[in-house]
Amino acid sequence: MNREDKKRLTRQNVLNAAIELFAEQSYEATTITQITERAGIAKGTFFNYFANKEDLICDIQVIWAVEEVRRIKEQPGLLIPHIRYLIMQIDKFHASRQLMLAVNQGIISSPKAIRNQLEQIDELVKALTEVIEEGQRRGEFTSSLPAAMICEIAIQTYLGTRLYWSMGRGDSNLGTQMVVTFELFFKSIMA
Amino acid sequence: MNREDKKRLTRQNVLNAAIELFAEQSYEATTITQITERAGIAKGTFFNYFANKEDLICDIQVIWAVEEVRRIKEQPGLLIPHIRYLIMQIDKFHASRQLMLAVNQGIISSPKAIRNQLEQIDELVKALTEVIEEGQRRGEFTSSLPAAMICEIAIQTYLGTRLYWSMGRGDSNLGTQMVVTFELFFKSIMA
Amino acid sequence: MNREDKKRLTRQNVLNAAIELFAEQSYEATTITQITERAGIAKGTFFNYFANKEDLICDIQVIWAVEEVRRIKEQPGLLIPHIRYLIMQIDKFHASRQLMLAVNQGIISSPKAIRNQLEQIDELVKALTEVIEEGQRRGEFTSSLPAAMICEIAIQTYLGTRLYWSMGRGDSNLGTQMVVTFELFFKSIMA
Amino acid sequence: MNREDKKRLTRQNVLNAAIELFAEQSYEATTITQITERAGIAKGTFFNYFANKEDLICDIQVIWAVEEVRRIKEQPGLLIPHIRYLIMQIDKFHASRQLMLAVNQGIISSPKAIRNQLEQIDELVKALTEVIEEGQRRGEFTSSLPAAMICEIAIQTYLGTRLYWSMGRGDSNLGTQMVVTFELFFKSIMA
DNA sequence: AATGAATGAGGTTTCATTCAT
DNA sequence: AATGAATGAAACCTCATTCAT
């Protein structure tokens, strides 16, 4: 194994340790010392990979699946089934309520983390808006609202469901909760 | 002014100072020292009123307007207009994005704060479910979904909009953003 | 003993501990932990009195005897004897070479410390320039150089002697070294 | 280019990088990591050339021009013009106030650096004392003071001027400041 | 009830140095 | 001879909390 591989391994090691701890306790409660102990490395090593805890949360960032969203608009026929399918995948990435709570804590914990989060949302908005526009062109979605607005409300809906679920409410499975919630949402934007 | 009044005054004084600071910086960044300095009291005095910062955020809690919700189901005719009116009132309580962000940080910052928040949500769920059941009885809302579920989704929607807005997105006015979002929501639950 | 007195005592306690340590090791080598241990207080207490080590060195600052300098120009007759007397007092304040070395390290250790030092020099320059002007008026000092320039060279001479001595050279007694050095200086500025 | 040349080149490379950084920030603030980055070498390589930062400051040492001083006493006629000429050359080596400040910080930063500095001063004292003795023999300098003492005061004067200037005071050009200061000094030691 | 100096555990971060490659 | 990832001691500093006044 060469140096590069080893570095990647150590980095992932740190990330895994952090995720574990976030899932066990919370973002705030997790200290860098705990992370390095769990990862089995020296405290100083952490700072070779991340400038601080904020920096780390950015890397743990929920995969927003922007690529998958982009691909949807190329699909023939109805778009909603494809979106629904994507939503059902969500719980693959959202292990536990505790972890999601920690992520929610993390992304609003500091101006920097928020900025990072907004950038990711921006990208998603762009990709998703195109999908909705395509849906409007095809007559699948209502055109009574601008695509951008529908898109933002969709993201709000996603965030709200995630937050609510992470606080311990809703179906025990986040995917299920998401699907139910979005069924209602789809109904409201269908032409 | 008697002793009781004076105590209530000091307590409110502390709360106001905290709200100001949360709105200026953030929940985490605000220290008890800052709060007491702003309130013009000694550090030790803080602990005569609150056990700690968590305790304090519970008192700042957004007014969930449970009372107002309860009253809605007594109204004759369509219920949605009354709900819509309530929603429009929201920005009266939600001063700035910064403050809302701080509240969002606060309510998920600790198990205790979450527990407190869940209790408040529970009460709201009870009140709102009755309203929706009433709406279903009157044929205003769809009966294809249980009232409790619709209710939870409504709260998710509220939380999501608030979180999204507090992060700096959506209409500059939270009330407007809420109204637009809920128009879509109403559409999805109308019979 | 009231609170104010106690505070003053603790502060002086910290300063004494710091001076001792500076004299034993050096400015850089002395840590805040050492200072608080020596002073017999908690680490946190240090920060109730000083923002950091730089802040502390400003308080240890050599007494520049600005007041005494101001008074000189009121004296009748020759001024040099009064200046010489002041210089002889210097070693009262400059205990050991080690301590002076630490002070020299401290005053140039950071931009802030330098700024503080420059302010003190400024004041001394003002006071001393007036003395020299008075000496020029009385015909005691040469008028071939502006008083301000003579004054600056005097301070340079003081600093140089102090630095040289603190490095371990010159007479074992700083006062003696100063007096000898300034005899030569006086000779050069006499009318 | 053979191996020896390459080594010398790398060493100089490191020194140059250090000088640049000292001039930009300060001695203390400059880290070995910064030096190696600036020099374009690996951190580990630094330790192949210097044991540590102290070691390095010794090599940056101001050139005390001992050789030039030695040559002065061979000159016929008055010696002062030759000394004055040497002093005027000083600012050729003393680029910026910042750099001089860093040097001043460096030479008193550790016992080892001080020892090294004292050795250099010793050599200079030897050389300069001989010059002054020669001047005394020729009747150019006063004999009322031992040559060694005059010599030490001269060095004090040099150090004081350098320190004062590096702190941001005196003429913008160090050479000018030195010349003015030493004119006064010469006056005091002329027969 | 109010004060605020003292506390000290515990956090983040730095950085010279080592050593396997 | 050069590399740079890993180290870990040790620095600084914060801040909720206590408690004598």
Short mmCIF file of C-alpha atoms in Angstrom, two decimals, chain B residues 15-31 34-35 38 53-54 56-58 60 96-103 105-106:
data_model
loop_
_atom_site.label_atom_id
_atom_site.label_comp_id
_atom_site.label_asym_id
_atom_site.label_seq_id
_atom_site.Cartn_x
_atom_site.Cartn_y
_atom_site.Cartn_z
CA LEU B 15 -34.47 36.46 28.71
CA ASN B 16 -34.45 39.64 26.65
CA ALA B 17 -30.70 39.92 26.90
CA ALA B 18 -30.35 36.31 25.79
CA ILE B 19 -32.71 36.79 22.85
CA GLU B 20 -30.76 39.84 21.74
CA LEU B 21 -27.48 37.96 21.89
CA PHE B 22 -28.84 34.86 20.17
CA ALA B 23 -30.07 37.11 17.38
CA GLU B 24 -26.69 38.81 17.09
CA GLN B 25 -24.40 35.81 17.24
CA SER B 26 -25.82 32.33 17.77
CA TYR B 27 -26.97 30.03 20.50
CA GLU B 28 -23.65 28.27 20.98
CA ALA B 29 -21.57 31.42 20.79
CA THR B 30 -23.57 33.16 23.47
CA THR B 31 -22.10 32.72 26.94
CA GLN B 34 -22.39 37.85 27.97
CA ILE B 35 -26.01 37.42 28.95
CA ARG B 38 -26.09 42.57 28.77
CA LYS B 53 -28.42 27.79 29.24
CA GLU B 54 -30.60 24.85 28.15
CA LEU B 56 -33.21 29.28 29.29
CA ILE B 57 -33.80 28.26 25.69
CA CYS B 58 -36.91 26.40 26.83
CA ILE B 60 -37.60 31.44 24.80
CA SER B 96 -34.89 37.72 12.43
CA ARG B 97 -33.30 34.86 10.58
CA GLN B 98 -30.43 34.94 13.05
CA LEU B 99 -32.77 34.58 15.97
CA MET B 100 -34.67 31.75 14.34
CA LEU B 101 -31.38 30.06 13.58
CA ALA B 102 -30.41 30.38 17.22
CA VAL B 103 -33.75 28.90 18.24
CA GLN B 105 -29.78 25.50 17.26
CA GLY B 106 -31.14 25.69 20.76
#
